Coordinates of C-alpha atoms in Angstrom, one line a residue:
X899 CA 39.9 88.0 -6.5
X900 CA 38.5 85.9 -3.7
X901 CA 38.2 82.2 -4.1
X902 CA 35.1 81.4 -6.0
X903 CA 33.1 79.0 -3.9
X904 CA 30.5 77.2 -5.8
X905 CA 29.1 73.7 -6.0
X906 CA 31.4 71.9 -8.4
X907 CA 28.9 69.3 -9.3
X908 CA 26.6 71.7 -10.8
X909 CA 28.8 70.5 -13.6
X910 CA 27.8 66.8 -13.1
X911 CA 24.9 67.4 -15.6
X912 CA 27.5 67.7 -18.3
X913 CA 28.5 64.1 -17.9
X914 CA 24.9 62.9 -17.2
X915 CA 23.5 64.5 -20.4
X916 CA 26.4 63.0 -22.4
X917 CA 25.1 59.5 -21.5
X918 CA 21.7 60.3 -23.0
X919 CA 21.5 58.7 -26.5
X920 CA 20.1 60.7 -29.3
X921 CA 18.1 59.2 -32.1
X922 CA 18.7 61.8 -34.8
X923 CA 16.9 60.0 -37.7
X924 CA 16.2 62.3 -40.5
X925 CA 12.5 61.4 -41.2
X926 CA 9.2 63.2 -41.6
X927 CA 7.3 64.3 -38.5
X928 CA 5.3 61.5 -36.7
X929 CA 2.0 62.1 -34.9
X930 CA 2.9 64.2 -31.8
X931 CA 2.4 62.8 -28.4
X932 CA 1.8 64.7 -25.2
X933 CA 5.4 64.6 -24.1
X934 CA 7.0 64.5 -27.6
X935 CA 6.1 67.6 -29.6
X936 CA 7.5 69.1 -32.8
X937 CA 8.8 72.7 -32.7
X938 CA 10.5 74.9 -35.3
X939 CA 13.5 77.0 -34.2
X940 CA 16.4 78.9 -35.8
X941 CA 20.0 79.3 -34.8
X942 CA 22.5 81.8 -36.1
X943 CA 26.3 82.1 -35.8
X944 CA 29.1 84.0 -37.5
X945 CA 31.0 82.5 -40.5
X946 CA 29.9 80.6 -43.5
X947 CA 32.0 77.4 -43.2
X948 CA 30.9 73.9 -42.5
X949 CA 31.8 74.4 -38.9
X950 CA 29.6 77.5 -38.7
X951 CA 26.7 75.5 -40.1
X952 CA 27.1 72.8 -37.5
X953 CA 27.3 75.4 -34.7
X954 CA 24.1 77.1 -36.0
X955 CA 22.3 73.8 -36.1
X956 CA 23.3 73.1 -32.5
X957 CA 22.0 76.5 -31.4
X958 CA 18.7 75.8 -33.2
X959 CA 18.3 72.5 -31.4
X960 CA 19.0 74.2 -28.0
X961 CA 16.4 76.8 -28.8
X962 CA 13.9 74.1 -29.7
X963 CA 14.4 72.5 -26.3
X964 CA 14.1 75.8 -24.6
X965 CA 10.9 76.6 -26.5
X966 CA 9.2 73.2 -25.8
X967 CA 10.3 73.0 -22.1
X968 CA 9.8 76.7 -21.4
X969 CA 6.9 76.3 -19.0
X970 CA 8.7 73.7 -16.9
X971 CA 11.9 75.7 -16.8
X972 CA 10.0 78.8 -15.7
X973 CA 8.4 76.8 -12.9
X974 CA 11.8 75.8 -11.6
X975 CA 13.2 79.4 -11.6
X976 CA 12.9 79.9 -7.8
X977 CA 14.4 76.6 -6.9
X978 CA 17.8 76.5 -5.3
X979 CA 20.7 76.2 -7.8
X980 CA 18.2 76.9 -10.7
X981 CA 20.8 78.7 -12.9
X982 CA 23.4 76.0 -12.3
X983 CA 21.0 73.2 -13.2
X984 CA 19.6 75.1 -16.2
X985 CA 23.1 75.5 -17.7
X986 CA 24.0 71.9 -17.2
X987 CA 20.7 70.5 -18.5
X988 CA 21.0 72.5 -21.7
X989 CA 24.7 71.9 -22.2
X990 CA 23.9 69.0 -24.5
X991 CA 20.4 69.3 -26.0
X992 CA 20.7 66.3 -28.3
X993 CA 19.7 64.1 -25.4
X994 CA 16.2 65.5 -25.6
X995 CA 15.8 65.7 -29.3
X996 CA 14.3 62.4 -30.5
X997 CA 14.5 63.4 -34.2
X998 CA 14.9 66.5 -36.4
X999 CA 15.3 67.7 -39.9
X1000 CA 16.9 70.9 -41.3
X1001 CA 14.3 72.8 -43.2
X1002 CA 16.3 75.8 -44.2
X1003 CA 19.9 77.1 -44.4
X1004 CA 20.7 80.8 -45.1
X1005 CA 24.2 82.2 -45.6
X1006 CA 25.1 85.9 -45.9
X1007 CA 28.6 87.4 -46.3
X1008 CA 29.5 86.6 -42.7
X1009 CA 26.7 84.7 -41.0
X1010 CA 24.9 81.3 -41.2
X1011 CA 21.4 80.6 -40.1
X1012 CA 19.9 77.1 -39.8
X1013 CA 16.2 76.4 -39.2
X1014 CA 15.3 73.0 -37.8
X1015 CA 12.0 71.2 -37.1
X1016 CA 12.7 69.0 -34.0
X1017 CA 10.7 66.5 -31.9
X1018 CA 11.6 67.3 -28.3
X1019 CA 10.9 64.9 -25.3
X1020 CA 9.7 66.9 -22.4
X1021 CA 9.5 63.9 -20.2
X1022 CA 13.2 63.1 -20.7
X1023 CA 14.0 66.7 -20.0
X1024 CA 12.1 66.8 -16.7
X1025 CA 13.5 63.5 -15.6
X1026 CA 17.1 64.6 -16.2
X1027 CA 16.4 67.9 -14.5
X1028 CA 15.4 66.0 -11.3
X1029 CA 18.5 63.7 -11.5
X1030 CA 20.9 66.6 -12.0
X1031 CA 19.3 68.7 -9.2
X1032 CA 19.9 65.7 -6.8
X1033 CA 23.5 65.3 -8.0
X1034 CA 24.2 69.0 -7.4
X1035 CA 22.9 68.7 -3.8
X1036 CA 24.9 65.6 -2.9
X1037 CA 28.3 66.2 -4.6
X1038 CA 31.7 67.4 -3.2
X1039 CA 33.3 70.7 -4.1
X1040 CA 37.0 70.3 -5.1
X1041 CA 39.3 73.3 -5.5
X1042 CA 40.8 73.6 -9.0
X1043 CA 43.8 75.3 -10.5
X1044 CA 44.5 75.4 -14.3
X1045 CA 47.9 75.6 -16.0
X1046 CA 48.3 75.3 -19.7
X1047 CA 51.6 75.8 -21.6
X1048 CA 51.2 77.0 -25.2
X1049 CA 53.3 77.1 -28.3
X1050 CA 52.8 79.2 -31.4
X1051 CA 56.3 78.8 -32.8
X1052 CA 58.2 75.7 -33.6
X1053 CA 61.8 74.5 -33.6
X1054 CA 63.4 71.6 -35.4
X1055 CA 62.6 69.4 -32.4
X1056 CA 58.9 70.4 -32.2
X1057 CA 56.7 73.0 -30.6
X1058 CA 58.4 75.7 -28.3
X1059 CA 56.3 75.7 -25.2
X1060 CA 56.3 78.8 -23.1
X1061 CA 55.8 79.0 -19.3
X1062 CA 53.5 82.1 -19.4
X1063 CA 50.6 81.6 -17.0
X1064 CA 48.1 83.8 -18.9
X1065 CA 48.0 82.1 -22.3
X1066 CA 45.1 82.1 -24.7
X1067 CA 43.9 78.6 -23.9
X1068 CA 44.3 78.8 -20.1
X1069 CA 42.4 82.1 -20.0
X1070 CA 39.6 80.7 -22.1
X1071 CA 39.4 77.6 -19.9
X1072 CA 39.4 79.6 -16.7
X1073 CA 36.7 81.9 -17.9
X1074 CA 34.4 79.0 -19.0
X1075 CA 35.0 77.0 -15.8
X1076 CA 34.4 80.2 -13.7
X1077 CA 31.1 80.8 -15.4
X1078 CA 30.0 77.2 -14.9
X1079 CA 30.6 77.3 -11.2
X1080 CA 34.0 75.6 -10.7
X1081 CA 35.8 76.5 -7.5
X1082 CA 38.8 78.1 -9.1
X1083 CA 41.5 79.0 -6.6
X1084 CA 42.2 82.7 -6.0
X1085 CA 44.4 83.7 -9.0
X1086 CA 46.5 86.0 -6.8
X1087 CA 47.1 83.0 -4.5
X1088 CA 48.0 80.8 -7.4
X1089 CA 50.3 83.4 -9.0
X1090 CA 53.9 84.2 -8.6
X1091 CA 56.5 81.6 -7.7
X1092 CA 54.1 78.7 -7.1
X1093 CA 52.3 79.2 -10.4
X1094 CA 55.6 79.5 -12.3
X1095 CA 56.8 76.3 -10.6
X1096 CA 53.5 74.7 -11.8
X1097 CA 54.1 75.9 -15.4
X1098 CA 57.6 74.5 -15.3
X1099 CA 56.3 71.1 -14.1
X1100 CA 53.7 71.2 -16.9
X1101 CA 56.2 71.8 -19.7
X1102 CA 58.5 69.0 -18.3
X1103 CA 55.6 66.6 -17.9
X1104 CA 56.4 66.0 -14.3
X1105 CA 53.0 64.8 -12.8
X1106 CA 54.5 64.3 -9.3
X1107 CA 55.8 67.9 -9.3
X1108 CA 52.4 69.2 -10.6
X1109 CA 50.6 67.4 -7.7
X1110 CA 53.1 68.7 -5.1
X1111 CA 52.8 72.3 -6.4
X1112 CA 49.0 72.1 -6.6
X1113 CA 48.9 71.0 -3.0
X1114 CA 51.0 74.0 -1.9
X1115 CA 48.1 76.3 -2.7
X1116 CA 45.5 73.8 -1.4
X1117 CA 44.0 72.7 -4.7
X1118 CA 42.3 69.3 -4.8
X1119 CA 42.7 69.0 -8.6
X1120 CA 45.1 70.6 -11.1
X1121 CA 44.2 70.7 -14.7
X1122 CA 47.3 70.8 -16.8
X1123 CA 47.8 70.9 -20.5
X1124 CA 49.8 71.7 -23.6
X1125 CA 48.4 73.6 -26.6
X1126 CA 50.0 74.4 -29.9
X1127 CA 49.0 75.9 -33.2
X1128 CA 50.9 75.4 -36.4
X1129 CA 50.5 77.1 -39.8
X1130 CA 49.5 74.7 -42.5
X1131 CA 48.7 75.2 -46.2
X1132 CA 47.3 78.2 -47.9
X1133 CA 44.0 77.8 -49.7
X1134 CA 42.1 80.0 -52.1
X1135 CA 38.3 80.5 -51.9
X1136 CA 37.2 82.6 -54.9
X1137 CA 39.5 85.6 -54.9
X1138 CA 40.3 85.3 -51.2
X1139 CA 43.5 83.7 -49.9
X1140 CA 43.1 81.9 -46.5
X1141 CA 45.4 80.0 -44.2
X1142 CA 44.8 76.8 -42.3
X1143 CA 46.2 76.1 -38.9
X1144 CA 46.3 72.8 -37.1
X1145 CA 45.6 73.2 -33.4
X1146 CA 46.2 70.5 -30.8
X1147 CA 45.2 70.7 -27.1
X1148 CA 46.1 68.0 -24.6
X1149 CA 44.5 68.3 -21.1
X1150 CA 44.9 66.2 -17.9
X1151 CA 43.4 66.4 -14.5
X1152 CA 45.7 65.4 -11.7
X1153 CA 44.5 64.8 -8.1
X1154 CA 47.0 66.6 -5.9
X1155 CA 47.1 64.3 -2.8
X1156 CA 47.9 61.2 -4.8
X1157 CA 49.3 62.4 -8.2
X1158 CA 46.6 60.2 -9.8
X1159 CA 45.6 61.2 -13.3
X1160 CA 41.8 61.5 -13.3
X1161 CA 41.4 62.2 -17.0
X1162 CA 43.4 62.8 -20.1
X1163 CA 42.0 64.2 -23.3
X1164 CA 43.4 65.2 -26.7
X1165 CA 41.7 67.6 -29.0
X1166 CA 42.9 68.4 -32.6
X1167 CA 41.2 70.7 -35.1
X1168 CA 42.0 72.5 -38.3
X1169 CA 41.0 76.3 -38.3
X1170 CA 40.9 78.5 -41.3
X1171 CA 41.9 82.2 -41.0
X1172 CA 42.3 85.1 -43.3
X1173 CA 45.7 86.1 -42.1
X1174 CA 49.1 84.6 -41.5
X1175 CA 50.5 84.8 -38.0
X1176 CA 47.1 84.0 -36.6
X1177 CA 48.1 81.2 -34.3
X1178 CA 46.7 82.9 -31.2
X1179 CA 43.4 83.5 -32.9
X1180 CA 43.3 79.8 -34.0
X1181 CA 44.1 78.7 -30.4
X1182 CA 41.3 80.9 -29.0
X1183 CA 38.7 79.5 -31.4
X1184 CA 39.5 75.9 -30.6
X1185 CA 39.8 76.6 -26.8
X1186 CA 36.2 77.9 -26.9
X1187 CA 35.0 74.6 -28.3
X1188 CA 37.2 72.5 -26.1
X1189 CA 36.3 74.1 -22.8
X1190 CA 32.9 72.4 -22.5
X1191 CA 34.3 69.1 -23.6
X1192 CA 37.1 69.3 -21.0
X1193 CA 34.6 70.1 -18.3
X1194 CA 32.4 67.1 -19.3
X1195 CA 35.4 64.8 -19.1
X1196 CA 36.6 66.2 -15.7
X1197 CA 33.1 65.9 -14.2
X1198 CA 32.7 62.4 -15.4
X1199 CA 36.0 61.4 -14.0
X1200 CA 35.3 63.1 -10.7
X1201 CA 31.9 61.7 -10.5
X1202 CA 33.3 58.1 -10.8
X1203 CA 35.5 58.6 -7.8
X1204 CA 33.1 60.7 -5.6
X1205 CA 29.7 59.4 -6.6
X1206 CA 27.3 58.7 -3.8
X1207 CA 25.7 56.0 -5.9
X1208 CA 28.6 53.5 -5.7
X1209 CA 31.7 52.6 -3.7
X1210 CA 34.8 54.8 -4.2
X1211 CA 38.3 54.8 -2.7
X1212 CA 39.0 57.0 0.3
X1213 CA 42.6 57.3 1.5
X1214 CA 43.3 57.3 5.2
X1215 CA 46.5 58.4 6.9
X1216 CA 46.5 57.3 10.5
X1217 CA 49.3 58.3 12.8
X1218 CA 50.2 56.3 15.9
X1219 CA 49.3 53.0 14.3
X1220 CA 51.3 49.7 14.3
X1221 CA 50.3 46.4 12.7
X1222 CA 48.4 45.0 15.7
X1223 CA 46.4 48.3 16.0
X1224 CA 45.7 48.1 12.3
X1225 CA 44.2 44.6 12.6
X1226 CA 41.9 45.8 15.3
X1227 CA 41.0 48.8 13.2
X1228 CA 40.3 46.7 10.1
X1229 CA 37.9 44.4 12.1
X1230 CA 35.9 47.4 13.3
X1231 CA 36.0 49.2 9.9
X1232 CA 34.7 46.2 8.1
X1233 CA 31.5 46.4 10.1
X1234 CA 30.7 50.0 9.1
X1235 CA 27.7 50.1 6.8
X1236 CA 28.8 51.2 3.3
X1237 CA 32.4 49.9 3.7
X1238 CA 33.1 47.5 0.8
X1239 CA 36.8 46.8 1.5
X1240 CA 39.7 47.9 3.8
X1241 CA 43.2 47.6 2.4
X1242 CA 46.5 48.5 4.0
X1243 CA 49.1 50.0 1.7
X1244 CA 51.9 50.6 4.2
X1245 CA 52.8 51.3 7.7
X1246 CA 55.9 53.5 8.0
X1247 CA 57.2 55.0 11.2
X1248 CA 53.8 54.5 13.0
X1249 CA 51.8 56.1 10.1
X1250 CA 49.5 53.8 8.3
X1251 CA 48.2 54.4 4.7
X1252 CA 44.9 52.7 4.2
X1253 CA 42.5 52.6 1.3
X1254 CA 38.8 52.1 2.1
X1255 CA 36.1 51.4 -0.5
X1256 CA 33.1 53.4 0.8
X1257 CA 29.7 54.1 -0.7
X1258 CA 28.7 57.3 1.2
X1259 CA 30.4 60.7 1.7
X1260 CA 33.8 61.4 3.3
X1261 CA 32.1 63.3 6.2
X1262 CA 29.9 60.3 6.9
X1263 CA 32.9 58.0 6.9
X1264 CA 34.8 60.3 9.2
X1265 CA 31.8 60.3 11.6
X1266 CA 31.7 56.5 11.6
X1267 CA 35.5 56.1 12.1
X1268 CA 35.3 58.5 15.1
X1269 CA 32.7 56.1 16.7
X1270 CA 35.1 53.2 16.7
X1271 CA 35.8 52.2 20.3
X1272 CA 39.0 50.4 19.7
X1273 CA 41.3 51.8 18.5
X1274 CA 40.0 55.3 19.4
X1275 CA 40.5 57.7 16.5
X1276 CA 40.4 61.5 16.1
X1277 CA 39.9 63.2 12.8
X1278 CA 42.7 65.7 12.1
X1279 CA 42.0 66.7 8.5
X1280 CA 39.4 65.8 5.8
X1281 CA 39.0 66.8 2.1
X1282 CA 37.2 65.2 -0.8
X1283 CA 40.0 62.7 -1.4
X1284 CA 41.4 61.6 2.0
X1285 CA 41.0 61.6 5.8
X1286 CA 43.8 62.1 8.2
X1287 CA 43.4 60.6 11.7
X1288 CA 45.5 59.8 14.8
X1289 CA 45.2 57.2 17.5
X1290 CA 44.0 58.7 20.8
X1291 CA 45.4 57.1 23.9
X1292 CA 42.8 57.0 26.7

């Protein structure tokens, strides 16, 4: 499969919508305003548990937003990145629901339906759409590899993690990230020895090795994790025996060129199944719920370091530089618009490692550095995290 090239920050909406507060007061409908209207919608999902009811409620709220904002959504359908923006705007609908009440809950043998009456803010929706579309257009596009080690059996010392690269959780995450537009590296490129080396690094919690292996197949970010499912107690509901499983998933995002941990999240949930030996099924259920949350966390972390709205750290590697040359470079770099700080980390064997706090894009910074008259610099390599340059002797 070819590398899936897609704008990563079509995902940025996930973190932006999370920042929207939701006033979910359970009160009777107020007088509707032009931009805040009440609509009735129904969501349905499989299962009759409390979790199923919550999921049906979320689906009903999403449908309410789609119903109320339908004309605006339709008007945007021919705009560039429409589907990407649509997915991200609706990834967390509570940001647009000012208040709601559940008016009906229906349960059959294996399904739950929830009907809600919700007051939806179309103004907030349209404002967020514009903000997200701008973010999509401006953001960088890192290449991502996922590696999650799983355990469904336990020893006296704890979960027995495996190095298989096609586990239930990893497959679920890859599928979700792919659908949402993440630039996943070609799975054939990431397979074989390199991927096995990555899985071994994951099971041993060696972040430096994870970063090094990730860089070998030119990934900018490696998402690593450990997931386990353990059989808990048996419960009886009516005449039916059921089994509870405790599922834990830990995920981290590692920046490959610096081994910096961009985000770390833990998710734990109890899942009820009808059968014993259903650990894989329990992992699959929790993975489906965790995938959007993991993406939200990753996007938020990446946005903080690559946002065009504030200064971020760009690493420079400059060959042919000594300390005197660095001082001349710093004097010139400090004058570049958007540069907040220039800090030397080290100079070793005529290679300088420098951190620059910069407000604009890496490409813009590379252009400005190339314009410095003394010392004269040539850009050798550029990616979302760093720029490599060399001193040019004239």
